[in-house]
XYZ file of N, CA and C in Angstrom:
864
model
N -104.271 -79.217 108.494
C -103.276 -78.524 109.205
C -103.877 -78.153 110.546
N -102.596 -77.926 111.272
C -103.030 -77.617 112.724
C -103.291 -76.175 113.000
N -102.948 -75.105 112.097
C -103.032 -73.881 112.650
C -103.480 -73.103 111.200
N -104.659 -72.535 111.237
C -105.209 -71.556 110.224
C -104.606 -70.147 110.311
N -104.052 -69.613 109.280
C -103.359 -68.363 109.306
C -104.513 -67.421 108.428
N -104.319 -66.238 109.163
C -105.075 -65.004 108.395
C -104.164 -64.344 107.320
N -104.474 -64.587 106.046
C -103.712 -63.942 104.996
C -104.378 -62.871 104.238
N -103.665 -61.843 104.085
C -104.118 -60.738 103.248
C -103.569 -60.615 101.892
N -104.459 -60.443 100.849
C -104.083 -60.317 99.562
C -104.653 -59.110 99.103
N -103.806 -58.004 99.032
C -104.416 -56.818 98.287
C -104.290 -56.906 96.817
N -105.391 -56.207 96.062
C -105.284 -56.234 94.748
C -105.767 -54.868 94.181
N -105.402 -54.711 92.998
C -105.899 -53.490 92.265
C -107.361 -53.611 91.737
N -108.133 -52.468 91.498
C -109.517 -52.464 91.014
C -109.591 -53.306 89.654
N -108.637 -53.106 88.704
C -108.591 -53.586 87.411
C -107.353 -54.129 87.150
N -107.525 -55.272 86.271
C -106.394 -55.962 85.579
C -105.303 -56.849 86.109
N -105.763 -57.296 87.402
C -104.843 -58.190 87.978
C -104.833 -59.473 87.247
N -103.759 -60.275 87.378
C -103.733 -61.687 86.821
C -104.788 -62.705 87.403
N -105.601 -63.306 86.657
C -106.641 -64.086 87.555
C -105.769 -65.222 88.019
N -104.813 -65.921 87.513
C -104.276 -66.887 87.831
C -103.404 -66.720 89.318
N -102.780 -65.702 89.293
C -101.698 -65.230 90.293
C -102.832 -65.005 91.685
N -103.977 -64.380 91.361
C -104.816 -64.145 92.703
C -105.703 -65.351 92.859
N -106.416 -65.912 91.831
C -107.526 -67.042 92.358
C -106.783 -68.438 92.740
N -105.853 -68.685 91.853
C -105.181 -69.981 92.180
C -104.434 -69.878 93.383
N -103.801 -68.867 93.814
C -103.226 -68.760 95.181
C -104.206 -68.742 96.188
N -105.156 -68.189 96.074
C -106.485 -68.217 96.880
C -106.824 -69.463 97.207
N -107.127 -70.229 96.123
C -107.831 -71.497 96.151
C -106.870 -72.713 97.003
N -105.564 -72.555 96.636
C -104.651 -73.516 96.943
C -104.475 -73.157 98.772
N -104.328 -72.013 98.982
C -104.151 -71.526 100.276
C -105.419 -71.680 101.240
N -106.701 -71.434 100.425
C -107.938 -71.918 101.301
C -107.954 -73.467 101.601
N -107.685 -74.216 100.339
C -107.621 -75.701 100.561
C -106.731 -76.073 101.691
N -105.659 -75.416 101.984
C -104.607 -75.806 102.925
C -105.346 -75.414 104.425
N -106.295 -74.743 104.489
C -107.053 -74.546 105.759
C -106.791 -72.956 106.271
N -106.441 -72.083 105.312
C -106.107 -70.866 105.705
C -107.412 -69.754 105.514
N -107.476 -68.732 106.208
C -108.542 -67.637 106.154
C -107.830 -66.549 105.291
N -108.344 -66.176 104.105
C -107.913 -65.233 103.188
C -108.919 -64.048 103.050
N -108.200 -62.763 103.175
C -109.147 -61.629 103.183
C -108.432 -60.658 101.960
N -109.164 -59.952 101.303
C -108.637 -59.076 100.336
C -108.869 -57.619 100.760
N -108.076 -56.842 99.751
C -108.268 -55.327 99.992
C -107.990 -54.643 98.719
N -108.794 -53.625 98.563
C -108.680 -52.812 97.188
C -108.505 -51.372 97.884
N -108.149 -50.414 96.955
C -107.853 -49.006 97.277
C -109.081 -48.369 98.051
N -110.482 -48.737 97.601
C -111.648 -48.088 98.113
C -112.689 -48.998 98.642
N -112.218 -50.372 98.689
C -113.209 -51.423 99.331
C -114.184 -51.857 98.528
N -114.205 -51.614 97.103
C -114.814 -52.102 96.134
C -114.281 -53.307 95.399
N -115.051 -54.313 94.990
C -114.306 -55.458 94.623
C -113.446 -55.283 93.211
N -112.317 -56.167 93.096
C -111.558 -55.910 92.050
C -111.967 -56.865 90.938
N -111.344 -56.547 89.589
C -111.721 -57.302 88.481
C -110.444 -57.864 87.868
N -110.353 -58.954 87.410
C -109.323 -59.593 86.665
C -109.274 -58.820 85.252
N -107.916 -58.955 84.703
C -107.671 -58.524 83.320
C -108.717 -59.298 82.409
N -109.708 -58.666 81.811
C -110.552 -59.627 80.782
C -109.927 -60.281 79.810
N -108.800 -59.617 79.233
C -108.171 -60.294 78.248
C -107.629 -61.597 78.566
N -107.103 -61.674 79.737
C -106.627 -62.973 80.443
C -107.562 -64.188 80.699
N -108.804 -63.567 80.697
C -109.794 -64.446 81.009
C -110.411 -65.143 79.944
N -110.755 -64.325 78.937
C -111.366 -64.682 77.596
C -110.480 -65.195 76.621
N -109.161 -64.317 76.420
C -108.280 -64.446 75.335
C -108.724 -63.577 74.133
N -110.066 -62.999 74.160
C -110.611 -62.216 73.057
C -109.853 -61.068 72.814
N -109.424 -60.734 71.862
C -108.592 -59.525 71.551
C -107.149 -59.587 71.517
N -106.700 -60.757 71.587
C -105.077 -61.175 71.681
C -104.678 -61.623 70.344
N -105.671 -61.674 69.348
C -105.146 -62.172 68.008
C -105.010 -60.931 66.933
N -104.460 -61.152 65.985
C -104.279 -59.901 64.783
C -105.515 -59.517 64.265
N -106.659 -60.193 64.438
C -107.949 -59.846 64.042
C -108.832 -59.339 65.284
N -108.390 -59.309 66.287
C -109.009 -59.037 67.593
C -109.706 -57.609 67.615
N -109.146 -56.870 66.875
C -109.827 -55.481 66.845
C -111.095 -55.176 65.874
N -111.360 -56.473 65.364
C -112.608 -56.506 64.472
C -113.810 -57.042 65.369
N -114.807 -56.148 65.673
C -115.812 -56.967 66.345
C -116.278 -58.194 65.989
N -116.445 -58.430 64.730
C -117.149 -59.720 64.533
C -116.138 -60.892 64.438
N -114.776 -60.703 64.574
C -113.868 -61.805 64.823
C -113.325 -62.024 65.992
N -113.800 -61.026 67.074
C -112.960 -61.218 68.446
C -113.017 -62.635 69.055
N -114.151 -63.275 68.894
C -114.432 -64.577 69.476
C -113.735 -65.493 68.702
N -112.985 -65.383 67.638
C -112.228 -66.145 66.871
C -110.736 -66.104 67.366
N -110.400 -67.076 68.250
C -109.104 -67.134 68.986
C -108.076 -68.223 68.612
N -106.963 -67.800 68.488
C -105.778 -68.549 68.208
C -104.696 -68.290 69.339
N -104.115 -67.191 69.056
C -103.071 -66.613 70.156
C -103.754 -66.501 71.452
N -104.999 -66.073 71.493
C -105.746 -65.843 72.742
C -105.797 -66.975 73.543
N -106.056 -68.171 72.808
C -106.213 -69.367 73.815
C -104.885 -69.618 74.293
N -103.810 -69.304 73.703
C -102.547 -69.670 74.166
C -102.217 -68.711 75.259
N -102.401 -67.224 75.155
C -101.834 -66.444 76.106
C -102.797 -66.186 77.453
N -104.082 -66.637 77.285
C -105.067 -66.327 78.294
C -104.844 -67.433 79.427
N -105.287 -67.012 80.556
C -105.218 -68.058 81.815
C -105.607 -69.424 81.394
N -104.924 -70.332 81.868
C -105.393 -71.740 81.621
C -106.649 -72.134 82.432
N -107.003 -73.239 82.071
C -108.316 -73.647 82.722
C -108.241 -73.719 84.166
N -107.185 -74.186 84.659
C -107.054 -74.106 86.215
C -107.110 -72.673 86.782
N -106.633 -71.660 86.177
C -106.687 -70.413 86.478
C -108.145 -69.667 86.467
N -108.715 -70.007 85.307
C -110.232 -69.685 85.079
C -111.158 -70.165 85.851
N -110.876 -71.600 86.207
C -111.806 -72.088 87.146
C -111.674 -71.747 88.674
N -110.583 -71.349 89.119
C -110.259 -70.734 90.210
C -110.863 -69.490 90.375
N -110.826 -68.748 89.238
C -111.266 -67.289 89.255
C -112.951 -67.332 89.345
N -113.572 -68.403 88.714
C -115.076 -68.270 88.791
C -115.288 -68.838 90.073
N -114.644 -69.469 90.814
C -115.032 -69.756 92.157
C -114.554 -68.670 93.227
N -113.726 -67.848 92.704
C -113.366 -66.739 93.713
C -114.455 -65.600 93.690
N -115.060 -65.416 92.427
C -116.035 -64.482 92.375
C -117.331 -64.810 93.202
N -117.263 -66.074 93.764
C -118.361 -66.458 94.828
C -118.083 -66.286 96.242
N -116.751 -65.901 96.448
C -116.289 -65.736 97.753
C -116.596 -64.363 98.412
N -117.462 -64.374 99.575
C -117.641 -63.148 100.126
C -116.636 -62.173 100.505
N -115.327 -62.745 101.009
C -114.274 -61.914 101.324
C -113.757 -61.186 100.097
N -113.852 -61.695 98.823
C -113.200 -61.308 97.685
C -114.370 -60.046 97.400
N -115.656 -60.139 97.346
C -116.548 -59.425 96.885
C -116.762 -58.222 97.805
N -116.218 -58.418 99.011
C -116.405 -57.338 100.148
C -114.973 -56.962 100.716
N -113.930 -56.634 99.883
C -112.583 -56.411 100.530
C -112.578 -55.290 101.380
N -111.430 -55.066 102.120
C -111.136 -53.915 103.036
C -110.485 -52.641 102.181
N -110.332 -51.681 102.699
C -109.634 -50.526 102.066
C -108.347 -50.671 102.502
N -107.357 -50.215 101.476
C -105.910 -50.151 101.905
C -105.460 -49.336 103.016
N -106.351 -48.153 103.380
C -106.082 -47.251 104.404
C -106.469 -47.826 105.746
N -107.329 -48.950 105.841
C -107.657 -49.575 106.977
C -106.741 -50.759 107.530
N -105.837 -51.039 106.695
C -104.991 -52.222 106.905
C -103.983 -51.999 108.028
N -103.517 -53.072 108.641
C -102.439 -53.071 109.624
C -101.893 -54.326 109.705
N -100.533 -54.495 109.656
C -99.943 -55.761 109.630
C -100.313 -56.519 110.706
N -100.607 -56.054 112.070
C -100.811 -56.514 112.975
C -102.081 -57.437 113.167
N -102.988 -57.145 112.087
C -104.281 -57.701 111.899
C -104.225 -59.132 111.245
N -102.803 -59.278 110.794
C -102.826 -60.654 109.708
C -101.550 -61.299 110.261
N -101.624 -62.727 109.846
C -100.377 -63.464 110.047
C -99.340 -63.539 108.832
N -99.882 -63.158 107.466
C -99.228 -63.094 106.487
C -99.959 -62.242 105.173
N -98.950 -62.203 104.310
C -99.195 -61.307 103.108
C -98.868 -61.891 101.787
N -99.688 -61.904 100.696
C -99.426 -62.305 99.430
C -99.739 -61.182 98.466
N -98.795 -60.947 97.599
C -98.620 -59.719 96.814
C -98.934 -60.240 95.253
N -99.800 -60.501 94.500
C -100.186 -60.804 92.998
C -99.733 -59.811 92.208
N -99.758 -60.093 90.900
C -99.415 -59.189 89.861
C -100.339 -59.170 88.792
N -99.924 -58.821 87.590
C -100.705 -58.489 86.279
C -99.838 -57.638 85.592
N -100.099 -57.457 84.317
C -99.259 -56.796 83.457
C -99.878 -55.433 82.827
N -101.285 -55.506 82.662
C -101.969 -54.424 81.890
C -101.941 -53.104 82.666
N -102.467 -52.117 82.104
C -102.246 -50.705 82.630
C -102.998 -50.313 83.981
N -104.059 -51.364 84.330
C -104.818 -51.149 85.460
C -104.049 -51.595 86.695
N -102.849 -52.061 86.586
C -102.098 -52.357 87.584
C -101.445 -51.177 88.213
N -101.237 -50.169 87.367
C -100.258 -49.187 87.705
C -100.719 -48.456 89.139
N -102.084 -48.112 89.533
C -102.407 -47.488 90.762
C -101.992 -48.279 91.774
N -102.120 -49.674 91.783
C -101.810 -50.498 92.717
C -100.368 -50.560 93.060
N -99.552 -50.672 91.966
C -98.094 -50.476 92.079
C -97.687 -49.209 92.638
N -98.243 -48.222 92.339
C -97.958 -46.892 92.901
C -98.434 -46.242 94.190
N -99.374 -47.098 94.734
C -100.245 -46.482 95.877
C -99.208 -46.430 97.226
N -99.097 -45.260 97.573
C -98.087 -45.017 98.805
C -98.710 -45.710 100.078
N -100.049 -45.481 100.254
C -100.601 -46.359 101.308
C -100.227 -47.768 101.362
N -100.624 -48.515 100.268
C -100.261 -49.878 100.256
C -98.813 -50.097 100.263
N -98.003 -49.382 99.794
C -96.335 -49.664 100.024
C -96.024 -49.562 101.329
N -96.736 -48.544 102.242
C -96.328 -48.390 103.543
C -96.907 -49.839 104.390
N -97.970 -50.366 104.032
C -98.506 -51.584 104.464
C -97.523 -52.758 104.174
N -97.112 -52.898 103.099
C -96.143 -53.765 102.563
C -94.942 -53.836 103.314
N -94.310 -52.540 103.576
C -93.099 -52.259 104.347
C -93.363 -52.691 105.689
N -94.636 -52.477 106.388
C -94.838 -52.869 107.585
C -94.980 -54.521 107.949
N -95.289 -55.160 106.946
C -95.493 -56.484 106.884
C -93.901 -57.133 107.007
N -92.841 -56.701 106.088
C -91.573 -57.057 106.046
C -90.749 -56.560 107.367
N -91.152 -55.385 107.791
C -90.396 -55.170 109.217
C -90.841 -55.870 110.330
N -92.163 -56.361 110.137
C -92.637 -57.081 111.280
C -92.084 -58.580 111.372
N -91.583 -58.972 110.209
C -91.019 -60.372 110.346
C -91.764 -61.417 109.717
N -93.178 -60.958 109.590
C -94.172 -61.961 109.153
C -94.051 -62.473 107.630
N -94.478 -63.820 107.475
C -94.041 -63.972 105.869
C -94.936 -63.444 104.935
N -93.994 -63.099 103.814
C -94.577 -62.473 102.593
C -94.217 -63.276 101.377
N -95.259 -63.328 100.395
C -95.031 -64.095 99.253
C -95.391 -62.878 98.236
N -94.633 -63.110 97.006
C -94.968 -62.136 95.963
C -94.689 -62.812 94.722
N -95.540 -62.555 93.631
C -95.278 -63.098 92.359
C -95.313 -61.997 91.286
N -94.571 -62.141 90.374
C -94.616 -61.187 89.073
C -94.583 -59.748 89.607
N -95.642 -58.876 89.260
C -95.372 -57.503 89.454
C -95.685 -57.295 90.807
N -95.934 -58.341 91.659
C -96.186 -58.231 93.072
C -94.922 -57.789 93.677
N -93.734 -58.540 93.087
C -92.285 -58.196 93.629
C -92.182 -56.741 93.384
N -92.644 -56.213 92.179
C -92.318 -54.873 91.992
C -92.750 -53.856 93.031
N -94.049 -54.229 93.431
C -94.643 -53.524 94.489
C -93.935 -53.670 95.822
N -93.231 -54.794 96.126
C -92.395 -55.032 97.128
C -91.269 -54.172 97.031
N -90.657 -54.277 95.911
C -89.458 -53.406 95.675
C -89.548 -51.929 95.831
N -90.773 -51.365 95.569
C -91.098 -49.948 95.603
C -91.418 -49.560 97.227
N -91.557 -50.740 97.960
C -91.958 -50.521 99.338
C -90.853 -50.050 100.291
N -90.700 -48.824 100.846
C -89.470 -48.394 101.572
C -89.657 -48.786 103.027
N -88.703 -49.339 103.698
C -88.799 -49.461 105.132
C -88.475 -48.508 106.023
N -89.293 -47.940 106.697
C -89.198 -46.650 107.626
C -87.801 -46.898 108.619
N -87.483 -48.333 108.832
C -86.272 -48.406 109.588
C -84.824 -48.163 108.946
N -84.893 -48.712 107.658
C -83.604 -48.716 106.815
C -83.612 -47.506 105.851
N -84.769 -46.937 105.319
C -85.000 -45.939 104.398
C -84.647 -46.814 102.978
N -84.614 -47.855 102.937
C -84.323 -48.582 101.633
C -85.592 -49.599 101.328
N -85.572 -50.203 100.128
C -86.460 -50.984 99.687
C -86.538 -52.213 100.605
N -87.712 -52.679 100.900
C -87.920 -54.033 101.707
C -87.033 -55.079 101.349
N -86.713 -55.201 99.909
C -85.967 -56.271 99.218
C -84.453 -55.879 99.393
N -84.112 -54.710 99.833
C -82.667 -54.609 99.899
C -81.900 -55.550 100.943
N -80.917 -56.198 100.411
C -80.434 -57.217 101.324
C -81.045 -58.625 101.024
N -82.056 -58.874 100.104
C -82.755 -60.191 100.129
C -82.549 -60.581 98.740
N -82.976 -61.881 98.717
C -82.762 -62.640 97.280
C -83.907 -62.804 96.654
N -84.403 -62.573 95.475
C -85.713 -62.670 94.895
C -85.707 -63.028 93.547
N -86.682 -63.412 92.997
C -86.893 -63.675 91.680
C -88.178 -62.786 91.195
N -88.532 -62.686 89.923
C -89.711 -61.814 89.693
C -89.919 -62.120 88.207
N -90.957 -61.411 87.404
C -90.987 -61.583 86.023
C -89.799 -61.320 85.401
N -89.175 -62.091 84.696
C -88.133 -61.824 84.032
C -87.968 -61.018 82.615
N -86.909 -60.062 82.520
C -87.005 -59.368 81.323
C -87.348 -60.481 80.054
N -86.694 -61.444 80.058
C -86.854 -62.430 78.876
C -88.405 -62.917 78.699
N -88.794 -63.264 79.901
C -90.400 -63.685 79.710
C -91.131 -62.336 79.479
N -90.948 -61.258 79.994
C -91.773 -59.987 79.635
C -91.755 -59.584 78.103
N -90.316 -59.550 77.631
C -90.090 -59.071 76.227
C -90.694 -60.169 75.294
N -90.654 -61.362 75.559
C -91.111 -62.470 74.586
C -92.708 -62.301 74.444
N -93.252 -61.886 75.523
C -94.837 -61.757 75.405
C -95.115 -60.553 74.781
N -94.320 -59.514 75.136
C -94.526 -58.043 74.658
C -94.159 -58.229 72.971
N -93.028 -58.813 72.670
C -92.890 -59.084 71.092
C -94.013 -59.829 70.502
N -94.386 -60.645 71.062
C -95.567 -61.550 70.194
C -96.578 -60.646 70.113
N -97.107 -59.752 71.159
C -98.380 -58.980 70.880
C -98.067 -57.692 70.064
N -97.002 -56.979 70.363
C -96.810 -55.719 69.510
C -96.599 -56.155 68.100
N -95.897 -57.155 67.761
C -95.612 -57.400 66.231
C -96.644 -58.161 65.720
N -97.238 -58.896 66.284
C -98.221 -60.092 65.716
C -99.746 -59.973 66.320
N -99.747 -60.234 67.512
C -101.065 -60.739 67.961
C -101.880 -59.613 68.150
N -101.470 -58.574 68.956
C -102.191 -57.345 69.405
C -101.670 -55.959 68.996
N -101.294 -56.080 67.672
C -100.291 -55.138 67.014
C -100.937 -53.798 67.079
N -102.102 -53.461 67.274
C -102.858 -52.217 67.442
C -102.761 -51.562 68.833
N -102.177 -52.383 69.700
C -102.054 -51.962 71.080
C -100.901 -52.447 71.623
N -99.605 -51.899 71.164
C -98.339 -52.442 71.347
C -97.731 -52.570 72.624
N -98.392 -51.588 73.566
C -97.769 -51.628 75.023
C -98.557 -52.541 76.026
N -99.632 -53.401 75.368
C -100.518 -54.057 76.333
C -99.632 -54.734 77.325
N -98.569 -55.593 76.885
C -97.808 -56.431 77.864
C -96.798 -55.737 78.487
N -96.652 -54.429 78.516
C -95.784 -53.612 79.224
C -96.507 -52.681 80.136
N -96.314 -52.869 81.473
C -97.154 -51.920 82.431
C -96.447 -50.647 82.411
N -94.996 -50.548 82.208
C -94.311 -49.431 82.010
C -93.197 -49.583 80.838
N -93.382 -48.468 80.024
C -92.414 -48.465 78.819
C -91.400 -47.472 78.921
N -90.233 -47.701 78.227
C -89.216 -46.705 78.104
C -89.396 -45.456 77.316
N -88.800 -44.485 77.956
C -88.815 -43.365 77.085
C -87.704 -43.203 75.973
N -87.905 -42.222 75.325
C -86.594 -42.077 74.268
C -85.191 -41.816 74.882
N -84.334 -42.641 74.483
C -83.085 -42.597 75.149
C -82.739 -43.337 76.158
N -83.743 -44.224 76.869
C -83.664 -45.141 77.753
C -83.406 -46.411 77.078
N -82.428 -47.282 77.784
C -82.081 -48.732 77.225
C -83.346 -49.599 77.338
N -83.435 -50.415 76.286
C -84.428 -51.494 76.356
C -84.650 -52.164 77.707
N -85.643 -52.359 78.115
C -86.067 -53.217 79.325
C -85.929 -52.128 80.685
N -85.444 -50.986 80.534
C -85.159 -50.167 81.617
C -86.259 -50.231 82.888
N -87.480 -50.142 82.224
C -88.606 -50.215 83.272
C -89.308 -51.456 83.100
N -88.501 -52.591 82.715
C -89.054 -54.029 83.092
C -89.245 -54.205 84.465
N -89.876 -55.310 84.787
C -89.866 -55.679 86.144
C -88.592 -56.140 86.831
N -87.905 -56.795 85.864
C -86.535 -57.390 86.292
C -85.640 -56.105 86.586
N -85.518 -55.346 85.630
C -84.516 -54.163 85.875
C -84.865 -53.108 87.043
N -86.050 -53.004 87.280
C -86.433 -51.957 88.374
C -86.337 -52.629 89.668
N -86.771 -54.091 89.680
C -86.519 -54.794 91.023
C -85.011 -54.777 91.192
N -83.975 -55.151 90.329
C -82.831 -55.106 90.469
C -82.257 -53.833 91.113
N -82.621 -52.752 90.688
C -82.160 -51.335 91.141
C -82.424 -51.360 92.651
N -83.435 -51.952 93.084
C -83.781 -51.728 94.539
C -82.933 -52.587 95.442
N -82.367 -53.687 94.849
C -81.593 -54.619 95.560
C -80.333 -54.289 95.948
N -79.619 -54.960 96.955
C -78.295 -54.626 97.473
C -77.347 -54.776 96.304
N -77.452 -56.000 95.591
C -76.684 -56.299 94.301
C -77.627 -56.825 93.203
N -77.236 -56.483 92.034
C -78.133 -57.127 90.829
C -78.132 -58.630 90.891
N -76.935 -59.250 91.519
C -76.906 -60.732 91.663
C -77.763 -61.306 92.842
N -78.464 -60.448 93.543
C -79.426 -61.003 94.417
C -80.927 -61.274 93.596
N -80.937 -60.869 92.386
C -82.041 -61.258 91.543
C -81.793 -62.736 90.955
N -82.697 -63.678 91.359
C -82.217 -65.043 91.230
C -83.041 -65.550 89.966
N -82.497 -65.798 88.570
C -83.173 -66.483 87.687
C -82.750 -67.822 87.532
N -83.333 -68.601 86.660
C -83.093 -70.095 86.583
C -81.566 -70.189 86.012
N -80.622 -70.894 86.925
C -79.193 -70.960 86.187
C -79.075 -72.035 85.262
N -78.361 -71.627 84.213
C -78.016 -72.555 83.166
C -77.635 -74.042 83.806
N -78.104 -75.086 83.281
C -77.826 -76.492 83.721
C -78.803 -76.941 84.706
N -79.730 -75.960 85.020
C -80.889 -76.644 86.059
C -81.586 -77.502 85.331
N -81.959 -78.726 86.158
C -82.878 -79.491 85.418
C -84.134 -79.032 84.858
N -84.607 -79.378 83.721
C -85.827 -78.873 83.022
C -85.658 -77.177 82.575
N -84.461 -76.914 82.460
C -84.227 -75.421 82.223
C -85.087 -74.907 81.165
N -85.157 -75.453 80.043
C -85.952 -74.892 78.972
C -87.577 -74.973 79.237
N -87.872 -76.032 80.088
C -89.198 -76.059 80.511
C -89.667 -74.700 81.424
N -88.432 -74.327 82.145
C -88.822 -73.532 83.206
C -88.613 -72.177 82.623
N -87.955 -72.089 81.495
C -87.665 -70.493 80.968
C -88.212 -70.181 79.624
N -88.829 -71.112 79.033
C -89.448 -70.897 77.572
C -90.722 -70.210 77.707
N -91.444 -70.237 78.922
C -92.688 -69.340 78.814
C -93.900 -70.110 78.038
N -93.704 -71.346 77.807
C -94.840 -72.064 77.047
C -95.484 -73.309 77.857
N -94.664 -73.441 79.109
C -95.226 -74.549 79.922
C -95.373 -74.147 81.330
N -96.550 -74.351 81.863
C -96.727 -73.949 83.247
C -96.711 -75.256 84.215
N -96.627 -75.070 85.407
C -96.647 -76.053 86.412
C -98.080 -76.619 86.556
N -98.121 -77.555 87.375
C -99.399 -78.187 87.542
C -99.482 -78.908 88.828
N -100.604 -78.973 89.481
C -100.644 -79.615 90.856
C -99.816 -81.019 90.754
N -98.861 -81.185 91.593
C -97.968 -82.530 91.383
C -96.985 -82.454 90.493
N -96.684 -81.371 89.840
C -95.579 -81.268 88.725
C -95.044 -80.078 88.778
N -93.875 -79.774 89.453
C -93.389 -78.585 89.440
C -92.147 -78.341 88.553
N -91.937 -78.989 87.630
C -90.883 -79.173 86.722
C -90.743 -77.618 85.873
N -91.771 -77.094 85.553
C -91.789 -75.805 84.859
C -91.480 -74.690 85.828
N -91.664 -74.811 87.263
C -91.765 -73.724 88.173
C -90.317 -73.274 88.345
N -90.332 -71.997 89.024
C -89.086 -71.491 89.670
C -89.508 -70.469 90.601
N -89.317 -70.892 91.919
C -89.672 -69.978 92.938
C -88.397 -69.788 93.961
N -88.184 -68.702 94.501
C -87.088 -68.421 95.279
C -87.546 -68.034 96.756
N -86.960 -68.590 97.684
C -87.215 -68.575 99.038
C -85.906 -67.899 99.889
N -86.263 -66.757 100.486
C -85.068 -66.247 101.223
C -85.691 -65.995 102.784
N -85.404 -66.599 103.626
C -86.134 -66.581 105.019
C -87.517 -66.704 104.890
N -88.247 -65.748 105.438
C -89.623 -65.697 105.445
C -90.472 -64.981 104.253
N -89.574 -64.756 103.119
C -89.976 -64.212 101.956
C -89.810 -65.090 100.835
N -91.002 -65.338 100.083
C -90.900 -66.202 99.089
C -91.369 -65.550 97.670
N -90.718 -65.729 96.488
C -91.096 -64.961 95.192
C -91.131 -66.019 93.991
N -91.820 -65.675 93.071
C -92.125 -66.327 91.842
C -92.250 -65.343 90.603
N -92.273 -65.968 89.588
C -92.115 -65.156 88.463
C -93.352 -64.709 87.614
N -94.198 -65.681 87.380
C -95.296 -65.453 86.414
C -96.442 -66.646 86.763
N -97.732 -66.518 86.153
C -98.546 -67.388 86.544
C -98.330 -68.993 86.205
N -97.345 -69.381 85.400
C -96.872 -70.552 85.171
C -96.044 -71.263 86.479
N -95.822 -70.416 87.508
C -95.143 -70.771 88.809
C -96.078 -71.124 89.897
N -97.633 -70.586 89.552
C -98.209 -70.347 90.895
C -98.658 -71.538 91.639
N -98.967 -72.872 90.947
C -99.246 -74.021 91.825
C -98.167 -74.228 92.944
N -97.000 -74.028 92.350
C -95.737 -74.376 93.242
C -95.527 -73.275 94.207
N -95.663 -72.041 93.738
C -95.658 -70.993 94.705
C -96.517 -71.036 95.727
N -97.619 -71.378 95.549
C -98.658 -71.171 96.590
C -98.681 -72.540 97.650
N -98.118 -73.657 97.045
C -98.039 -74.736 97.738
C -96.761 -74.594 98.754
N -95.793 -74.080 98.073
C -94.526 -73.657 98.922
C -94.891 -72.659 100.181
N -95.782 -71.748 99.678
C -96.174 -70.924 100.859
C -97.015 -71.290 101.953
N -97.755 -72.341 101.432
C -98.615 -73.152 102.412
C -97.721 -73.768 103.345
N -96.655 -74.593 102.729
C -95.680 -75.208 103.584
C -94.976 -74.326 104.657
N -94.665 -73.052 103.974
C -93.875 -72.158 105.149
C -94.871 -71.713 106.087
N -96.131 -71.458 105.878
C -96.985 -71.073 106.917
C -97.258 -72.303 107.997
N -97.176 -73.337 107.505
C -97.368 -74.656 108.306
C -96.130 -74.953 109.299
N -95.038 -74.466 108.783
C -93.849 -74.699 109.497
C -93.722 -74.175 111.050
């Protein structure tokens, strides 16, 4: 490519999704871009260990002697593309020596990428007011922003000083859908990881709140100008069941399972199964 971009990827200290961070990093790096990372205090972040190993994602996973016997764990953890990318990422000096959120300025970068994850260690990242201000600065600057899964939730919570609204207000976006979030939650709370029923929900509902009120989809929708600006896969779309079933992931050169939404210089995706396509599309946006 003719022009290398400087891309910022802020991450939490714990529990980010390894595929969304590492595979995005690898694809963008291979496209010739320079990627920097940031955490709240400048110490390196760590991916959700359950998504790396799969240990503890089976009904017997609470038994120390049986944790390494995996069935659901092999299906639910990051696939080999994500795990291999994460192993490489752990050798990257920029990942091992991230910047601090408080030192970040949008003017220092050409683009921003916001990854996600679902375990409870994501909460400090999603709730960090300093990071939210940085995200708003990127949106208000007009620079390209990409967000996937709970990264879209971080964007939704980021308030523009110019408009006093979410930076996603007036934009079209996708994110982790309630259907995908609920199916993973139901599988783990009723069968796979029943002793930890909230593992797949970053935020849960209180008594009296409707089911899914604090899901990613519903909170993001509340930040938009219209709920219709949340774009899920329309019925009748080619490969609809492949895209929506939550069992098939995209691959390099095969985007049939992916769903990404672009609105101007903003790109969004739903879950790790979209990331090959998501990162390639972002690289194409940055090259334009």
